[in-house]
PDB file of C-alpha atoms and ligand atoms in Angstrom:
ATOM      1  CA  MET A   1       0.000   0.000   0.000  1.00  0.00           C
ATOM      2  CA  SER A   2       1.562   3.280  -1.004  1.00  0.00           C
ATOM      3  CA  GLU A   3      -1.163   5.726  -0.036  1.00  0.00           C
ATOM      4  CA  ARG A   4      -2.719   6.350   3.303  1.00  0.00           C
ATOM      5  CA  TYR A   5      -6.300   5.275   3.836  1.00  0.00           C
ATOM      6  CA  ARG A   6      -8.790   7.202   5.997  1.00  0.00           C
ATOM      7  CA  LEU A   7     -10.223   4.860   8.618  1.00  0.00           C
ATOM      8  CA  THR A   8     -12.443   6.961  10.861  1.00  0.00           C
ATOM      9  CA  SER A   9     -12.307   9.990  13.139  1.00  0.00           C
ATOM     10  CA  VAL A  10     -10.642  10.321  16.532  1.00  0.00           C
ATOM     11  CA  GLU A  11     -14.059  11.324  17.892  1.00  0.00           C
ATOM     12  CA  THR A  12     -15.579   8.029  16.738  1.00  0.00           C
ATOM     13  CA  VAL A  13     -12.768   5.993  18.320  1.00  0.00           C
ATOM     14  CA  GLU A  14     -13.325   7.843  21.588  1.00  0.00           C
ATOM     15  CA  GLU A  15     -17.120   7.688  21.486  1.00  0.00           C
ATOM     16  CA  GLU A  16     -17.186   3.982  20.624  1.00  0.00           C
ATOM     17  CA  ASP A  17     -14.340   3.156  23.032  1.00  0.00           C
ATOM     18  CA  GLY A  18     -12.364   1.493  20.236  1.00  0.00           C
ATOM     19  CA  TRP A  19     -12.837   0.843  16.523  1.00  0.00           C
ATOM     20  CA  LEU A  20     -12.297  -2.460  14.726  1.00  0.00           C
ATOM     21  CA  PHE A  21     -11.178  -3.046  11.143  1.00  0.00           C
ATOM     22  CA  THR A  22      -9.672  -5.842   9.070  1.00  0.00           C
ATOM     23  CA  VAL A  23      -6.527  -5.790   6.939  1.00  0.00           C
ATOM     24  CA  ARG A  24      -4.680  -8.260   4.694  1.00  0.00           C
ATOM     25  CA  ASP A  25      -1.156  -8.680   6.037  1.00  0.00           C
ATOM     26  CA  GLU A  26       2.138  -9.354   4.248  1.00  0.00           C
ATOM     27  CA  HIS A  27       1.561 -13.116   4.567  1.00  0.00           C
ATOM     28  CA  ASP A  28      -1.763 -12.781   2.741  1.00  0.00           C
ATOM     29  CA  LEU A  29      -3.709 -13.415   5.921  1.00  0.00           C
ATOM     30  CA  ASN A  30      -6.601 -11.393   7.269  1.00  0.00           C
ATOM     31  CA  GLN A  31      -5.878  -9.636  10.554  1.00  0.00           C
ATOM     32  CA  GLU A  32      -8.237  -7.698  12.760  1.00  0.00           C
ATOM     33  CA  VAL A  33      -6.873  -4.406  14.095  1.00  0.00           C
ATOM     34  CA  ILE A  34      -8.234  -2.260  16.914  1.00  0.00           C
ATOM     35  CA  LEU A  35      -7.949   1.491  17.186  1.00  0.00           C
ATOM     36  CA  VAL A  36      -7.772   2.514  20.825  1.00  0.00           C
ATOM     37  CA  PRO A  37      -8.024   5.975  22.361  1.00  0.00           C
ATOM     38  CA  CYS A  38      -4.622   6.950  23.705  1.00  0.00           C
ATOM     39  CA  ASP A  39      -3.749  10.145  25.536  1.00  0.00           C
ATOM     40  CA  GLU A  40      -0.168  10.310  24.245  1.00  0.00           C
ATOM     41  CA  ARG A  41      -0.921  10.231  20.519  1.00  0.00           C
ATOM     42  CA  ASN A  42      -4.731  10.314  20.213  1.00  0.00           C
ATOM     43  CA  VAL A  43      -5.083   6.805  18.807  1.00  0.00           C
ATOM     44  CA  ALA A  44      -3.023   3.596  18.840  1.00  0.00           C
ATOM     45  CA  ALA A  45      -3.554   0.564  16.560  1.00  0.00           C
ATOM     46  CA  TRP A  46      -2.951  -3.025  17.699  1.00  0.00           C
ATOM     47  CA  VAL A  47      -3.539  -6.444  16.182  1.00  0.00           C
ATOM     48  CA  ASN A  48      -6.701  -7.723  17.823  1.00  0.00           C
ATOM     49  CA  ASN A  49      -5.185 -10.816  19.389  1.00  0.00           C
ATOM     50  CA  CYS A  50      -3.836 -11.497  22.839  1.00  0.00           C
ATOM     51  CA  THR A  51      -0.174 -12.530  22.835  1.00  0.00           C
ATOM     52  CA  HIS A  52      -0.816 -15.391  25.253  1.00  0.00           C
ATOM     53  CA  GLU A  53      -3.346 -17.456  23.298  1.00  0.00           C
ATOM     54  CA  SER A  54      -5.525 -16.831  20.297  1.00  0.00           C
ATOM     55  CA  GLN A  55      -8.131 -14.582  21.874  1.00  0.00           C
ATOM     56  CA  ARG A  56      -9.700 -11.439  20.471  1.00  0.00           C
ATOM     57  CA  LEU A  57      -9.380  -8.418  22.727  1.00  0.00           C
ATOM     58  CA  TYR A  58     -12.187  -6.542  20.939  1.00  0.00           C
ATOM     59  CA  ARG A  59     -15.235  -8.747  20.478  1.00  0.00           C
ATOM     60  CA  GLU A  60     -18.206  -7.899  18.281  1.00  0.00           C
ATOM     61  CA  GLY A  61     -21.175  -7.069  20.465  1.00  0.00           C
ATOM     62  CA  VAL A  62     -18.986  -6.535  23.515  1.00  0.00           C
ATOM     63  CA  GLY A  63     -16.228  -4.196  22.362  1.00  0.00           C
ATOM     64  CA  LEU A  64     -13.066  -3.604  24.342  1.00  0.00           C
ATOM     65  CA  VAL A  65     -12.760  -3.892  28.072  1.00  0.00           C
ATOM     66  CA  ARG A  66     -10.582  -0.964  29.146  1.00  0.00           C
ATOM     67  CA  ARG A  67      -9.394  -0.293  32.661  1.00  0.00           C
ATOM     68  CA  ASN A  68      -6.982   2.370  33.978  1.00  0.00           C
ATOM     69  CA  GLY A  69      -5.294   2.960  30.623  1.00  0.00           C
ATOM     70  CA  GLY A  70      -5.187  -0.713  29.743  1.00  0.00           C
ATOM     71  CA  ILE A  71      -6.921  -3.237  27.494  1.00  0.00           C
ATOM     72  CA  VAL A  72      -8.083  -6.273  29.465  1.00  0.00           C
ATOM     73  CA  CYS A  73      -7.869  -9.686  27.810  1.00  0.00           C
ATOM     74  CA  PRO A  74     -11.261 -11.333  28.328  1.00  0.00           C
ATOM     75  CA  LYS A  75      -9.815 -14.836  28.638  1.00  0.00           C
ATOM     76  CA  HIS A  76      -7.226 -14.686  31.429  1.00  0.00           C
ATOM     77  CA  GLY A  77      -7.216 -11.018  32.403  1.00  0.00           C
ATOM     78  CA  SER A  78      -3.795  -9.780  31.310  1.00  0.00           C
ATOM     79  CA  ILE A  79      -3.848  -6.011  30.802  1.00  0.00           C
ATOM     80  CA  PHE A  80      -2.036  -4.345  27.889  1.00  0.00           C
ATOM     81  CA  ASP A  81      -1.014  -0.676  28.002  1.00  0.00           C
ATOM     82  CA  GLU A  82      -3.266   1.150  25.544  1.00  0.00           C
ATOM     83  CA  CYS A  83      -0.523   3.427  24.234  1.00  0.00           C
ATOM     84  CA  ALA A  84       2.542   1.135  24.386  1.00  0.00           C
ATOM     85  CA  GLY A  85       0.902  -2.253  23.747  1.00  0.00           C
ATOM     86  CA  THR A  86       3.041  -3.802  26.456  1.00  0.00           C
ATOM     87  CA  CYS A  87       1.912  -6.196  29.162  1.00  0.00           C
ATOM     88  CA  ASN A  88       3.580  -6.737  32.522  1.00  0.00           C
ATOM     89  CA  ASN A  89       1.027  -8.916  34.258  1.00  0.00           C
ATOM     90  CA  GLY A  90      -0.757 -12.247  34.057  1.00  0.00           C
ATOM     91  CA  PRO A  91      -0.090 -14.988  31.495  1.00  0.00           C
ATOM     92  CA  ALA A  92       0.831 -12.466  28.764  1.00  0.00           C
ATOM     93  CA  ALA A  93       3.488 -10.715  30.890  1.00  0.00           C
ATOM     94  CA  GLU A  94       6.665  -9.548  29.130  1.00  0.00           C
ATOM     95  CA  THR A  95       5.005  -9.433  25.707  1.00  0.00           C
ATOM     96  CA  ALA A  96       3.637  -6.639  23.528  1.00  0.00           C
ATOM     97  CA  LEU A  97       0.833  -6.441  21.013  1.00  0.00           C
ATOM     98  CA  PRO A  98       1.968  -6.135  17.379  1.00  0.00           C
ATOM     99  CA  SER A  99       1.303  -2.614  16.149  1.00  0.00           C
ATOM    100  CA  VAL A 100      -0.059  -1.254  12.890  1.00  0.00           C
ATOM    101  CA  ASP A 101       1.010   2.198  11.708  1.00  0.00           C
ATOM    102  CA  VAL A 102      -1.659   4.880  11.753  1.00  0.00           C
ATOM    103  CA  THR A 103      -1.459   8.650  11.622  1.00  0.00           C
ATOM    104  CA  VAL A 104      -3.812  11.265  13.006  1.00  0.00           C
ATOM    105  CA  GLU A 105      -4.292  14.470  11.044  1.00  0.00           C
ATOM    106  CA  ASP A 106      -7.072  17.010  11.475  1.00  0.00           C
ATOM    107  CA  GLU A 107      -8.827  14.646  13.895  1.00  0.00           C
ATOM    108  CA  GLN A 108      -8.984  11.907  11.237  1.00  0.00           C
ATOM    109  CA  VAL A 109      -7.241   8.528  11.556  1.00  0.00           C
ATOM    110  CA  TYR A 110      -5.341   7.202   8.530  1.00  0.00           C
ATOM    111  CA  LEU A 111      -3.839   3.769   7.928  1.00  0.00           C
ATOM    112  CA  THR A 112      -0.220   4.403   6.885  1.00  0.00           C
ATOM    113  CA  ASP A 113       1.282   0.917   7.273  1.00  0.00           C
ATOM    114  CA  ASP A 114       2.794  -0.238   3.977  1.00  0.00           C
ATOM    115  CA  SER A 115       2.832  -3.874   5.122  1.00  0.00           C
ATOM    116  CA  VAL A 116      -0.967  -4.221   5.198  1.00  0.00           C
ATOM    117  CA  ASP A 117      -3.935  -3.476   2.961  1.00  0.00           C
ATOM    118  CA  PHE A 118      -7.256  -2.248   4.312  1.00  0.00           C
ATOM    119  CA  LEU A 119     -10.082  -4.723   3.685  1.00  0.00           C
ATOM    120  CA  TRP A 120     -13.123  -3.461   5.590  1.00  0.00           C
ATOM    121  CA  ALA A 121     -14.439  -1.854   8.767  1.00  0.00           C
ATOM    122  CA  GLY A 122     -15.394  -4.420  11.381  1.00  0.00           C
ATOM    123  CA  GLY A 123     -14.140  -7.888  12.156  1.00  0.00           C
ATOM    124  CA  ASP A 124     -13.189 -10.891  10.082  1.00  0.00           C
ATOM    125  CA  ASP A 125     -16.290 -13.097  10.302  1.00  0.00           C
ATOM    126  CA  ASP A 126     -14.521 -16.094   8.793  1.00  0.00           C
ATOM    127  CA  ASP A 127     -12.188 -16.383  11.746  1.00  0.00           C
ATOM    128  CA  ASP A 128     -14.386 -17.602  14.556  1.00  0.00           C
ATOM    129  CA  ASP A 129     -11.834 -19.194  16.851  1.00  0.00           C
ATOM    130  CA  ASP A 130     -12.464 -17.214  19.989  1.00  0.00           C
ATOM    131  CA  ASP A 131     -12.329 -19.111  23.209  1.00  0.00           C
ATOM    132  CA  VAL A 132     -14.565 -16.849  25.201  1.00  0.00           C
ATOM    133  CA  PRO A 133     -14.745 -17.456  28.922  1.00  0.00           C
ATOM    134  CA  GLY A 134     -17.619 -19.652  29.892  1.00  0.00           C
ATOM    135  CA  SER A 135     -19.649 -19.674  33.044  1.00  0.00           C
ATOM    136  CA  SER A 136     -16.630 -20.945  34.983  1.00  0.00           C
ATOM    137  CA  SER A 137     -14.613 -17.780  34.231  1.00  0.00           C
ATOM    138  CA  HIS A 138     -13.827 -15.679  37.267  1.00  0.00           C
ATOM    139  CA  LEU A 139     -13.229 -12.527  35.268  1.00  0.00           C
ATOM    140  CA  GLN A 140     -15.760  -9.869  36.032  1.00  0.00           C
ATOM    141  CA  PHE A 141     -16.040  -6.618  34.119  1.00  0.00           C
TER     142      PHE A 141
HETATM  143  S1  FES B   1      -5.460 -15.421  26.286  1.00  0.00           S
HETATM  144 FE1  FES B   1      -5.060 -13.401  26.955  1.00  0.00          FE
HETATM  145  S2  FES B   1      -4.110 -13.639  28.878  1.00  0.00           S
HETATM  146 FE2  FES B   1      -4.476 -15.667  28.189  1.00  0.00          FE
END
């Protein structure tokens, strides 16, 4: 991709508490990406997968669980820094979410990562491998 692609507005990311879209990566695989409000640079973009196990952080119909500047993994509760993508707790400790390059200009968010191609807004419906906590989960939001 050689040109930037307008994704949405900063206001929408803030109002909706996160914004999900799907890209095709350099390995020709679909990847979900989440835009997250971030005080330091308005918006950060992370691959929508926990680094511990295959688990979406943003789930359709639920959205993101955010707490004290962090994104909470719904499966085992590790919390990733919204702006840095790093995790220093729980099963995902000492890892970081893969990032996707975005730029904010005039309150609009643009995809500027040459290694991916925008596919669509929203999630990748074909990839339904979430292992969502069942009734035995002790995570409470
Ligand atoms: S799957 Fe996210 S902490 Fe285990």
